[in-house]
Coordinates of C-alpha atoms (C1' of nucleotides) in Angstrom, one line a residue:
Chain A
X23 CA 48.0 -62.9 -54.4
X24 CA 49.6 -59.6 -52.9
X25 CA 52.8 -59.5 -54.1
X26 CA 54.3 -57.4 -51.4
X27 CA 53.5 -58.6 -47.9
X28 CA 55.6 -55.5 -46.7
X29 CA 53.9 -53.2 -48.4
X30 CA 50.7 -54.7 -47.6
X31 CA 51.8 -54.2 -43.4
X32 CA 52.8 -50.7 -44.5
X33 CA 49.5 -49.5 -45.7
X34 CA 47.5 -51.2 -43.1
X35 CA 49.7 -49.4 -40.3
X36 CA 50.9 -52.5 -39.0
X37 CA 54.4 -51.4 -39.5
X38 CA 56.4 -50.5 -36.7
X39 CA 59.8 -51.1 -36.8
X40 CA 61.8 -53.9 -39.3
X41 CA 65.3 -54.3 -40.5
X42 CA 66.8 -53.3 -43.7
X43 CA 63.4 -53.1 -46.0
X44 CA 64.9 -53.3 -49.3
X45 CA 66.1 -56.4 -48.2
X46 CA 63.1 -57.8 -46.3
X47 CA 61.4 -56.9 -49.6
X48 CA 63.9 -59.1 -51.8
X49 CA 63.9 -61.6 -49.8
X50 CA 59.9 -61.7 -49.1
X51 CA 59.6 -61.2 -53.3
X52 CA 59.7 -65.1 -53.3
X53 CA 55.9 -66.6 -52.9
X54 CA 56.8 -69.7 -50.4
X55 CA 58.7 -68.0 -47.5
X56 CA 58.3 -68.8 -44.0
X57 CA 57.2 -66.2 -41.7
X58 CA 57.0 -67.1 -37.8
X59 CA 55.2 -65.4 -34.7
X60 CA 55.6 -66.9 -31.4
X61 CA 53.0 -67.5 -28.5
X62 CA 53.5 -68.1 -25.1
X63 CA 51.1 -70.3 -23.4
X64 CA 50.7 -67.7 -20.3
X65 CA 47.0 -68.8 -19.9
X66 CA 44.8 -71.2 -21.0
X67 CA 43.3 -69.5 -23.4
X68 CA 44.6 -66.5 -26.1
X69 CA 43.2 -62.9 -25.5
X70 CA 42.5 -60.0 -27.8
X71 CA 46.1 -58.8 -27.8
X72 CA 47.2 -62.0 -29.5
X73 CA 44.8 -61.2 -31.9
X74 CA 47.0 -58.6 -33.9
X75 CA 49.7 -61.5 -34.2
X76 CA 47.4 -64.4 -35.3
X77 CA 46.1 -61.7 -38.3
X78 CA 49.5 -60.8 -38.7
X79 CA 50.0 -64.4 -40.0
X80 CA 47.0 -64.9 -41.5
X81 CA 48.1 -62.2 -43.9
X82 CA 51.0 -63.8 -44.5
X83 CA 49.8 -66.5 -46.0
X84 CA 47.6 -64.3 -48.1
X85 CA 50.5 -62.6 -49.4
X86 CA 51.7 -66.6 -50.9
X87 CA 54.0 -67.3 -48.0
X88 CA 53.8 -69.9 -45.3
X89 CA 52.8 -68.9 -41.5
X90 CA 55.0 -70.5 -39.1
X91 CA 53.1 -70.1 -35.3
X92 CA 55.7 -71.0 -32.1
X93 CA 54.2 -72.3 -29.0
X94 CA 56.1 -71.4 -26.3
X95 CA 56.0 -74.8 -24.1
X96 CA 59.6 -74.5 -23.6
X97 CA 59.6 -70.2 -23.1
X98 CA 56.3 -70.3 -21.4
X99 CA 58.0 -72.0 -18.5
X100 CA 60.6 -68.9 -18.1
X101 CA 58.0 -66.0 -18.9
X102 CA 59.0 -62.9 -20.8
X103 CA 59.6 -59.9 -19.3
X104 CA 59.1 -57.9 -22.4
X105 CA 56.5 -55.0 -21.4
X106 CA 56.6 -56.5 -18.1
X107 CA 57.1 -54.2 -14.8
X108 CA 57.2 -57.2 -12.4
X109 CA 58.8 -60.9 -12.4
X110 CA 56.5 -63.7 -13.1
X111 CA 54.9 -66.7 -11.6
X112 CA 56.1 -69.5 -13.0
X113 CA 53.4 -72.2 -14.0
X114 CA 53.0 -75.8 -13.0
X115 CA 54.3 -78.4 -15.6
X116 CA 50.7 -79.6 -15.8
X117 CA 49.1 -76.1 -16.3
X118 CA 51.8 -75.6 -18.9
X119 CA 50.7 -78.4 -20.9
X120 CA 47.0 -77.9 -20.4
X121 CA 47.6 -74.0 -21.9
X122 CA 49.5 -74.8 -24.9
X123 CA 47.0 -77.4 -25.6
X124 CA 44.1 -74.9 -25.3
X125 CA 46.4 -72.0 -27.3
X126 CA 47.4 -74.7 -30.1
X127 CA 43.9 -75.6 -30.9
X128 CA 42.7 -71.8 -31.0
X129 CA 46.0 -71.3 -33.4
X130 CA 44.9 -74.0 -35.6
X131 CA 41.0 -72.9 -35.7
X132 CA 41.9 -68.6 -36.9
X133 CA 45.1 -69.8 -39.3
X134 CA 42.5 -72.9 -40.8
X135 CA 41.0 -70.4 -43.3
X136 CA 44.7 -68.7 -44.2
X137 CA 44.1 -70.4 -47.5
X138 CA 48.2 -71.8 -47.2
X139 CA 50.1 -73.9 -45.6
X140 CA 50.2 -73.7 -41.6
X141 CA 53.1 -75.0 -39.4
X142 CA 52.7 -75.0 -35.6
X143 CA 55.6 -75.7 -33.8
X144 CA 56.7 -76.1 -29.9
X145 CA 59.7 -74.9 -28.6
X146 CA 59.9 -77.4 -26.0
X147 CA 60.5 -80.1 -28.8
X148 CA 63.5 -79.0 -29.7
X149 CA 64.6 -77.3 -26.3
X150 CA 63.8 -80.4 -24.3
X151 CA 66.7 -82.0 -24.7
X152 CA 69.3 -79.3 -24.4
X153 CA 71.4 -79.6 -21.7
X154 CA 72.5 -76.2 -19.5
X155 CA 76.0 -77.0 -20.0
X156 CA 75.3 -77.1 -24.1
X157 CA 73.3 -74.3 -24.0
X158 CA 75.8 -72.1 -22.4
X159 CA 78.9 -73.0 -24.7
X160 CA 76.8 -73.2 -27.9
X161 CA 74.5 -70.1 -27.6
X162 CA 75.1 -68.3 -24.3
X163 CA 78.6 -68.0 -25.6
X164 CA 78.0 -66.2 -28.7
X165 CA 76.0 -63.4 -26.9
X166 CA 77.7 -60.6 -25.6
X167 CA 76.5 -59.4 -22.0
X168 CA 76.7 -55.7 -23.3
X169 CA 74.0 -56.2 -25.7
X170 CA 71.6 -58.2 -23.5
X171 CA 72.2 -55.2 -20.5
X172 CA 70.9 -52.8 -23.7
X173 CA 67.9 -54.1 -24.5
X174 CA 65.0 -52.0 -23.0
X175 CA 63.2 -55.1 -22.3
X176 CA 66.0 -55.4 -19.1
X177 CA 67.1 -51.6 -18.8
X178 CA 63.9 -50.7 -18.1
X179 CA 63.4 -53.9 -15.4
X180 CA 67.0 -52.9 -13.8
X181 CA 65.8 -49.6 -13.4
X182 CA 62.9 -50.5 -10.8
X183 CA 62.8 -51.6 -7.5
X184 CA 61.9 -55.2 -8.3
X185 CA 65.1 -56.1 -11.0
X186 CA 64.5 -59.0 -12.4
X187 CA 65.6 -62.6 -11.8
X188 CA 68.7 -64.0 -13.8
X189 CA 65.8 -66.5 -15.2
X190 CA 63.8 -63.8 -16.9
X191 CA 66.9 -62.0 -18.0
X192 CA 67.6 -65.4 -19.6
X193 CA 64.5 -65.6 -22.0
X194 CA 65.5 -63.7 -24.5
X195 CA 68.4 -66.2 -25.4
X196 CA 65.7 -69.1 -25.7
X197 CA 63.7 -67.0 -28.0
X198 CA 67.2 -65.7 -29.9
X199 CA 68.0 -69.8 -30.3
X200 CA 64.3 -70.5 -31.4
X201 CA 65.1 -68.3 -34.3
X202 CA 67.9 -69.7 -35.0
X203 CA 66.4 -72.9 -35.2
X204 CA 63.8 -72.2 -37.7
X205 CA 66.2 -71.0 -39.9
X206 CA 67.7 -74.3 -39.6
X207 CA 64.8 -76.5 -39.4
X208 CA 62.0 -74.9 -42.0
X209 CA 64.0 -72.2 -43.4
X210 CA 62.1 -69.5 -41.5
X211 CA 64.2 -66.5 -42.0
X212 CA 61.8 -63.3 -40.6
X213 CA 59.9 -63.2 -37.1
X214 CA 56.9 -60.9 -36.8
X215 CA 55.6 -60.1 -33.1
X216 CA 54.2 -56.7 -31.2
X217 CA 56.9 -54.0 -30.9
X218 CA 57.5 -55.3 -27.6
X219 CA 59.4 -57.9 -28.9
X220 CA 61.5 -56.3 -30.9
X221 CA 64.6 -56.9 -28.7
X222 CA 63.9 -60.2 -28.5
X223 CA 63.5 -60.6 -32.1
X224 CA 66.7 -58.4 -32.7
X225 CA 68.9 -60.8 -30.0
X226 CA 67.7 -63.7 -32.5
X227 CA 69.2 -61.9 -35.6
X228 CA 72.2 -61.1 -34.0
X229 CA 72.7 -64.6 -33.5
X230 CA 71.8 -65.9 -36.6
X231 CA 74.4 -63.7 -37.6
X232 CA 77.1 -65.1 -35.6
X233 CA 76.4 -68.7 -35.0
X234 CA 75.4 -69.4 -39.3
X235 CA 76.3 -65.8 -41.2
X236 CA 72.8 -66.2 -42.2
X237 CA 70.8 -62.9 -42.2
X238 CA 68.1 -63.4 -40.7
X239 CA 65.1 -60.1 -40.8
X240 CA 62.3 -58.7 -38.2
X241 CA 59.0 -56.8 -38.4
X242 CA 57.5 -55.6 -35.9
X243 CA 53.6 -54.1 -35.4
X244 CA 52.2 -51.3 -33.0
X245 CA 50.8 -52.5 -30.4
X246 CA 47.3 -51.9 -30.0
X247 CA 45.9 -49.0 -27.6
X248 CA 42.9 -47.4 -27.8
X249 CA 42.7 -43.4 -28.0
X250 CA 42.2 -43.2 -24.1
X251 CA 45.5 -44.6 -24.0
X252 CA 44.2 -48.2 -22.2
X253 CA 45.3 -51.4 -23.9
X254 CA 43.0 -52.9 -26.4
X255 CA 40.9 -55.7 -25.1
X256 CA 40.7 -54.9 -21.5
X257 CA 37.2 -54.0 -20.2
X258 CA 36.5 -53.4 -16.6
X259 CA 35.6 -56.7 -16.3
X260 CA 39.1 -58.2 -17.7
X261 CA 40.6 -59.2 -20.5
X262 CA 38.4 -60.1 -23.4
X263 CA 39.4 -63.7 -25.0
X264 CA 39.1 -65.9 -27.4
X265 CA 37.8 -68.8 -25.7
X266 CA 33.7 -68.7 -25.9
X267 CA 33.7 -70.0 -22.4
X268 CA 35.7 -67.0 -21.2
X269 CA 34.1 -64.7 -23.2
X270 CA 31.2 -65.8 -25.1
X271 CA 30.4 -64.8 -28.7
X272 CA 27.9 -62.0 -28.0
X273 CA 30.4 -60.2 -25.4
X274 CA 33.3 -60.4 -28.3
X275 CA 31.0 -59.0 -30.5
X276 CA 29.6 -56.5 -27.9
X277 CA 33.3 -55.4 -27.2
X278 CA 34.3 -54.2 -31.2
X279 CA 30.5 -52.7 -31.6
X280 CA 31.1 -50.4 -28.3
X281 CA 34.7 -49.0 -29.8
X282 CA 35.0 -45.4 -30.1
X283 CA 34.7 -44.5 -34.2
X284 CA 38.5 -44.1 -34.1
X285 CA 39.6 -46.7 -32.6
X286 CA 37.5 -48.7 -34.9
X287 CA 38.3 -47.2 -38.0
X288 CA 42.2 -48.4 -36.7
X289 CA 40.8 -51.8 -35.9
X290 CA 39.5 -52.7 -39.2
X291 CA 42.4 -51.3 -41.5
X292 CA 44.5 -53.5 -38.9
X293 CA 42.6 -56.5 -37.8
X294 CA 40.7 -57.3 -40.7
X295 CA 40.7 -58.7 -44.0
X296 CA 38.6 -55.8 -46.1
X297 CA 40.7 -54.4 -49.0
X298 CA 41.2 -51.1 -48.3
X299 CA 38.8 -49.6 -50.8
X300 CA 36.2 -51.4 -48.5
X301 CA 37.8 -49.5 -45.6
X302 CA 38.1 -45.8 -47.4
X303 CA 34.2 -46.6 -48.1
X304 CA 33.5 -47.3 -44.4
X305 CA 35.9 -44.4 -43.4
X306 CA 33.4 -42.1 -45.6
X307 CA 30.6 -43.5 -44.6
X308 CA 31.4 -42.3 -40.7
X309 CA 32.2 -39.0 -41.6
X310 CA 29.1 -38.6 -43.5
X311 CA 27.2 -40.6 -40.7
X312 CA 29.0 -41.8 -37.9
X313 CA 25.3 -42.5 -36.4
X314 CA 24.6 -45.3 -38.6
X315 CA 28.4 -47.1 -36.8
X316 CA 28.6 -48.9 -39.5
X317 CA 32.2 -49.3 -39.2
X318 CA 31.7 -50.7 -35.6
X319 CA 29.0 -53.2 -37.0
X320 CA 31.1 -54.6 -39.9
X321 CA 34.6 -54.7 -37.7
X322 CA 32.3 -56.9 -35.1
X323 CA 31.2 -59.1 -37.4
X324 CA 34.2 -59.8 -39.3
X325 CA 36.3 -60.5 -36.3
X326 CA 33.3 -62.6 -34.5
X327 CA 33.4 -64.8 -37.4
X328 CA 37.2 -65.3 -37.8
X329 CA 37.5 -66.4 -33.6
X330 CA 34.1 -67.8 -33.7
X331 CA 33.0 -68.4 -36.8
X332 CA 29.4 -68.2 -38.5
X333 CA 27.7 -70.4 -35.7
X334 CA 29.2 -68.2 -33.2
X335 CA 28.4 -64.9 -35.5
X336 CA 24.9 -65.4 -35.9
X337 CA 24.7 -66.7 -31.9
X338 CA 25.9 -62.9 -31.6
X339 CA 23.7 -61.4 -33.5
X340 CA 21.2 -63.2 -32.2
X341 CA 21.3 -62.2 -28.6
X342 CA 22.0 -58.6 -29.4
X343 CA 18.7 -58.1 -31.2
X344 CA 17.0 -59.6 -28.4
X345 CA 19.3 -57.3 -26.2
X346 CA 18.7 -54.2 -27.8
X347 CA 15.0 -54.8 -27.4
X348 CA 13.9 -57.2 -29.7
X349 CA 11.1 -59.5 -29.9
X350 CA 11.3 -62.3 -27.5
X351 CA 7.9 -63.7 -27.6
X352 CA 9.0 -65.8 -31.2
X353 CA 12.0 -67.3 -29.7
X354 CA 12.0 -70.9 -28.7
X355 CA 13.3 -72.4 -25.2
X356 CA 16.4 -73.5 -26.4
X357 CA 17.7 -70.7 -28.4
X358 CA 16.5 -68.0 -25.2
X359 CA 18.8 -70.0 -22.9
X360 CA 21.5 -69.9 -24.9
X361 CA 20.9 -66.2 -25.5
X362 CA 20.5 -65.9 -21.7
X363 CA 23.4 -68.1 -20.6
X364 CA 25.5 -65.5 -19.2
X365 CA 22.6 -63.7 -17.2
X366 CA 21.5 -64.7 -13.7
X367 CA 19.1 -66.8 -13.3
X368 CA 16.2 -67.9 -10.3
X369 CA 14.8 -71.3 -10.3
X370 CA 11.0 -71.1 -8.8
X371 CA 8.8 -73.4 -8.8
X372 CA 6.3 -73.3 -11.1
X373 CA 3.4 -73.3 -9.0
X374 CA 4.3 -69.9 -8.4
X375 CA 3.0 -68.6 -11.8
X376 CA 0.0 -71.3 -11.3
X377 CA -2.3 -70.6 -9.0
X378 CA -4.7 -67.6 -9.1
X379 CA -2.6 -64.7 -7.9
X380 CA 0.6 -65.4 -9.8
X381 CA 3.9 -64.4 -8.9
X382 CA 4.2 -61.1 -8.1
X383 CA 6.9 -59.3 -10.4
X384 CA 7.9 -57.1 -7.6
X385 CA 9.1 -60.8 -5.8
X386 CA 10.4 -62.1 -9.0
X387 CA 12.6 -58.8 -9.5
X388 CA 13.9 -59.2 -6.2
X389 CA 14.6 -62.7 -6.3
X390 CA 16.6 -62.7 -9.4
X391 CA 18.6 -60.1 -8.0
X392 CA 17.5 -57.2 -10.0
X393 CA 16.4 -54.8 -7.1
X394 CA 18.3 -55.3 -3.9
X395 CA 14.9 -54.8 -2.4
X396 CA 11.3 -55.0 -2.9
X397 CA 10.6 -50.8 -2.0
X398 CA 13.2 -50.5 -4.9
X399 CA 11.3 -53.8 -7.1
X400 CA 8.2 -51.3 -6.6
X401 CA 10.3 -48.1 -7.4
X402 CA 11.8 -49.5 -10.7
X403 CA 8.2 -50.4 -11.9
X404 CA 6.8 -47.6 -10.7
X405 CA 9.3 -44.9 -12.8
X406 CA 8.9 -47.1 -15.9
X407 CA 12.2 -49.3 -15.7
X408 CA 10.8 -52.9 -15.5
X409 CA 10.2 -55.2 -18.6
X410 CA 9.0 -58.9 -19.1
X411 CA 9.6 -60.6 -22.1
X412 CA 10.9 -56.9 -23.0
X413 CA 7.3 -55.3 -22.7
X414 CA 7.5 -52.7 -20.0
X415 CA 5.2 -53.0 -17.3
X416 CA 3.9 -50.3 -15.4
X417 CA 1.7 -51.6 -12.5
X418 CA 3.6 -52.1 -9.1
X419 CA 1.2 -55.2 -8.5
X420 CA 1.6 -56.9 -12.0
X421 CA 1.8 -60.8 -11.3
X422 CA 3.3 -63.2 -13.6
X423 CA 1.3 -65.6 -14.8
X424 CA 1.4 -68.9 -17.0
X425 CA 0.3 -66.5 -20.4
X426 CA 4.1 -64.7 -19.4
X427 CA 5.9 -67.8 -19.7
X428 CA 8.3 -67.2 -23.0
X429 CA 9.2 -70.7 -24.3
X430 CA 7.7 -73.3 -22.0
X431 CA 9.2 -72.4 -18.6
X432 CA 11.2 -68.6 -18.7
X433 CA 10.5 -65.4 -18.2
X434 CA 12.7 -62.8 -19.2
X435 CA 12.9 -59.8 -16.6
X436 CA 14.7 -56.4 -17.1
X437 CA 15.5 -53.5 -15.4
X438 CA 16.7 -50.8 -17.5
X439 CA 18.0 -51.0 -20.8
X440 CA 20.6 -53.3 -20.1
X441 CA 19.9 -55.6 -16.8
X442 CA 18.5 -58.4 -17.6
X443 CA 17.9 -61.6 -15.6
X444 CA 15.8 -65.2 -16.7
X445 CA 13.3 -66.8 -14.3
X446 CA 12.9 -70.2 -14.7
X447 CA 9.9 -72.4 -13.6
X448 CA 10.2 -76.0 -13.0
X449 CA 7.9 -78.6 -12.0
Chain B
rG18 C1' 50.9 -37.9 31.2
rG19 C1' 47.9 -33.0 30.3
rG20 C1' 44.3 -30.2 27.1
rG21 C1' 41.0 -30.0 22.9
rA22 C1' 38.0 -31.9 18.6
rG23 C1' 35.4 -35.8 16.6
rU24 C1' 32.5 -40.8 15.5
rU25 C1' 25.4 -39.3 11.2
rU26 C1' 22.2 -43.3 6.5
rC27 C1' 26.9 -46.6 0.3
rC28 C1' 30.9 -42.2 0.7
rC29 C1' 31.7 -37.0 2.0
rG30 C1' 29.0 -33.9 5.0
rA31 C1' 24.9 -30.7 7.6
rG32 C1' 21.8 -31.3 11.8
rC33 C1' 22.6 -29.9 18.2
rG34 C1' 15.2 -31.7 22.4
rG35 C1' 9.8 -32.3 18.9
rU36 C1' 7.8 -30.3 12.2
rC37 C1' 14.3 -36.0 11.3
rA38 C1' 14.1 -41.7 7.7
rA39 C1' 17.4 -37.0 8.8
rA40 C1' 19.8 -30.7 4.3
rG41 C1' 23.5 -30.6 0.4
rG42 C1' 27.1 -33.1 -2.7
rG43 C1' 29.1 -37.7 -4.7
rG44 C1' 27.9 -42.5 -6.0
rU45 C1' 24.1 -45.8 -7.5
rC46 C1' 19.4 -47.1 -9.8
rA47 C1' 15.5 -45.7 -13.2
rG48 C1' 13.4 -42.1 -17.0
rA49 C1' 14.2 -38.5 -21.3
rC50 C1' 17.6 -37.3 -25.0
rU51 C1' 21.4 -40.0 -28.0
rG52 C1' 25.2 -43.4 -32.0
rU53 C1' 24.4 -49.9 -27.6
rA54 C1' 29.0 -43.2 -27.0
rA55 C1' 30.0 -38.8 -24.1
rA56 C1' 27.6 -34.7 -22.1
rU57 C1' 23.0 -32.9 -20.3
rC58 C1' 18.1 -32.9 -18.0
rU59 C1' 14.3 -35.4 -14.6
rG60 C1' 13.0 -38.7 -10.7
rA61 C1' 14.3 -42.1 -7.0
rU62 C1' 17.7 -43.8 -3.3
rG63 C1' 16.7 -47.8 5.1
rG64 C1' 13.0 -52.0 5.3
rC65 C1' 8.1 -54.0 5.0
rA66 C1' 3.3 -52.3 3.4
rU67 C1' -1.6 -49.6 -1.9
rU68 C1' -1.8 -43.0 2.8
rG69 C1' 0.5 -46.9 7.9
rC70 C1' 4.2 -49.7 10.7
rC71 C1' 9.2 -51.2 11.9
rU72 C1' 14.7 -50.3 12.2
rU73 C1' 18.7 -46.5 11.8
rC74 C1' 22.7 -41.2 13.6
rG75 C1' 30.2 -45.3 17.4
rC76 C1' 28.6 -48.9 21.8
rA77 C1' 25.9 -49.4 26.6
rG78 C1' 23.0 -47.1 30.0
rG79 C1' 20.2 -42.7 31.9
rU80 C1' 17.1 -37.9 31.9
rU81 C1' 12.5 -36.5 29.3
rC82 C1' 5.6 -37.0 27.4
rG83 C1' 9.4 -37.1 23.4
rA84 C1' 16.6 -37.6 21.9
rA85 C1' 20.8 -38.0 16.1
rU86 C1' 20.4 -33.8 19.3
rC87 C1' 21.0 -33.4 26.9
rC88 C1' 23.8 -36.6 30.9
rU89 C1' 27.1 -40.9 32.4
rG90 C1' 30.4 -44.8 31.2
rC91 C1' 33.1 -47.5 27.3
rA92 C1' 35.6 -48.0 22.4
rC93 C1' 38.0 -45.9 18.4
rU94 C1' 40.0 -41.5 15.4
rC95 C1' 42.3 -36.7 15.0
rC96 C1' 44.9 -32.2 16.8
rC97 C1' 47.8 -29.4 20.5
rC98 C1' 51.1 -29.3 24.9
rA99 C1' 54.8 -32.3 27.5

RNA sequence: GGGGAGUUUCCCGAGCGGUCAAAGGGGUCAGACUGUAAAUCUGAUGGCAUUGCCUUCGCAGGUUCGAAUCCUGCACUCCCCA
């Protein structure tokens, strides 16, 4: 494999800052090294911004080394004010747990194709049992005050009105000791993370340092914004995630196709796997014809299938062809529900579509909450803006009948290109 | 306490006795164009109804054949003088 697992950050611009690189390089010039990024268990499930982290180790394992991922179940109760502006709410015991369950298992699924070995760790195992009074005298002691006051992590926090609570200031000795404890326990002598860790990281060196006179090294990567300055993987709607039940497949895949060429261009030499001839290639390819977004297309689908894999890929693809106004009439019942999932739905009965007059589509619009009203149900039709089963329709007094029925009970209304809504029919 | 201005449809804002469901702008929704982008252009925008009806202009009354427009009272907002 790549030889260089610095070098291999370097190109891909997912160096930000690191210590001494001559001797990150030495030391990384051994296959078999142990490489750790940490995760706290803030919510039940990760988001797109953890993404960059997760890939970060996934990479490390294709460079011949061994990911190491930290679950914050001991930090996660203190919360990190890192790129923070306000203190945080602590979380219940019991929400605690459920998270780093939910996190764990989403670890486990993108690192299972690393192709090395994979150790997931919890920092409450080993933090558990540490008593205040040891914790002070064997860590706390060995920190100066001096350098935690420099970090901009707390500068920056001091600065506002809100300051931040002795607790928070605290975190970045748990994280320093996690470090240290890896070196101990697996050997794990460099932490990767976002640039907003990289005081934390650094308050873990310096310990190393002190406590064992081991060196211990850090890398840090951009973090990901977008060319409007916003963070990467917020919409309008929130955060996009991981978890299919917080954001299903077609949305994640919906998000990286709607990038701006730039941004996406950054995304795939950073997020993805493709060598970087691949990447040159697609970089040509959107000069020559940024039309064709073919760089959008293959970033979507290569990050679908790493948090969803090829179920959740072709479930994607799936539903944007019939999105983007595809054929629906082929489609079974089954496979249009599950393309529909996320889209509102009215239950009528099916008598409605029975008997001789139908159901009128300007009722079924309204119902199903595609025109607020039945003037504007009228309107839409009339100016050309209402579909079923993605056919316009053009007659303000077009009925639904039992021949409209796509699958054995849904009809799928539109308005516009993008509203869509399912009427179902049951006995 | 005294004097003045105001309250209009989702928002801003015209209207000051009939031709007002109410100008104009914004927003929103559709259509065209387009790269599932941005910009632009077009149409629509109280409700119900296949040319008509009903409900809206702070609230409650009144004048009038007829009121968002006039009068009275009430509520709220803003400005000026004390």
């Amino acid at each position: 494999m790549n030889a260089s697992l610095f070098d291999d950050f370097h190109d891909r611009g997912l160096l930000h800052q690191s210590t001494d690189a001559q001797r990150l390089r030495e030391w990384l010039s051994t296959p078999g090294r142990r490489v750790y990024a940490g995760f706290d268990p803030t919510a039940d499930s990760l988001h797109v911004g953890h993404l960059v982290a997760l890939v970060l180790l996934r990479r490390v394992a294709a460079a011949g080394h061994e990911p190491v991922a930290l679950l914050g179940g001991a930090t996660g109760m203190i919360g990190d004010p890192s790129g923070r502006s306000e203190e945080r709410n602590l979380l219940s015991t019991d929400e605690l747990a459920a998270n780093v369950a939910a996190v764990e298992r989403q670890i486990r699924s993108v690192l299972a194709t690393a192709g090395s070995t994979v150790h997931v760790v919890n920092n409450a195992d080993w933090m558990r049992g540490v008593g205040y009074l040891a914790f002070l005298r064997d860590v706390g002691k060995h920190v100066p005050l001096s350098q935690m006051l420099g970090k901009d992590s707390v500068k920056s926090r001091l600065e506002r009105d809100g300051g931040l609570s002795y607790t928070e200031f605290s975190y970045m000795l748990l994280q320093a000791w996690d470090f240290v404890h890896l070196s101990d326990a697996l050997d794990c002598r460099v932490q990767i993370g976002g640039s907003d860790q990289w005081g934390n990281i650094t308050a873990g060196i310096e310990l190393g340092r002190r406590l064992r006179s081991r060196e211990l090294h850090g890398i840090t990567c951009p973090l990901l914004t977008k060319s409007d300055g916003t963070k990467m993987g917020k919409t309008a709607s929130g955060a996009v995630w991981l978890d299919p039940q917080r954001t299903s497949p077609y949305r994640f895949f919906q998000y990286w196709m709607n990038l701006e060429d730039d941004d996406a261009g950054l995304c795939l030499r950073r997020l993805t796997e493709l060598s970087l001839d691949e990447i040159a290639a697609l970089d040509a390819s959107r000069q020559e014809n940024a039309s064709a977004r073919q760089t959008q297309q293959r970033l979507a689908e290569e990050l679908t299938r790493l948090v969803h894999g090829d179920a959740g890929l072709a479930a994607a693809q799936q539903a944007t062809a019939v999105f983007f106004g595809g054929d629906i009439e082929g489609l079974d019942e089954a496979t249009l529900v599950e393309i529909f999932a996320e889209v509102p739905s009215h239950d009528f009965p099916l008598g409605a579509v029975e008997h001789d007059e139908g159901l009128p589509l300007v009722e079924a619009l309204q119902a199903t909450g595609l025109a607020a009203s039945r003037s504007q149900a009228r309107r839409t039709i009339e100016q050309g803006g209402a579909y079923v089963n993605n056919r316009r329709i053009r007659e303000p007094a077009y009925a639904l009948r039992p021949d409209d029925l796509a699958g054995r009970q849904v009809v799928v209304l539109r308005s516009g290109k993008k509203s869509y809504a399912l009427a179902r029919f049951t006995a």
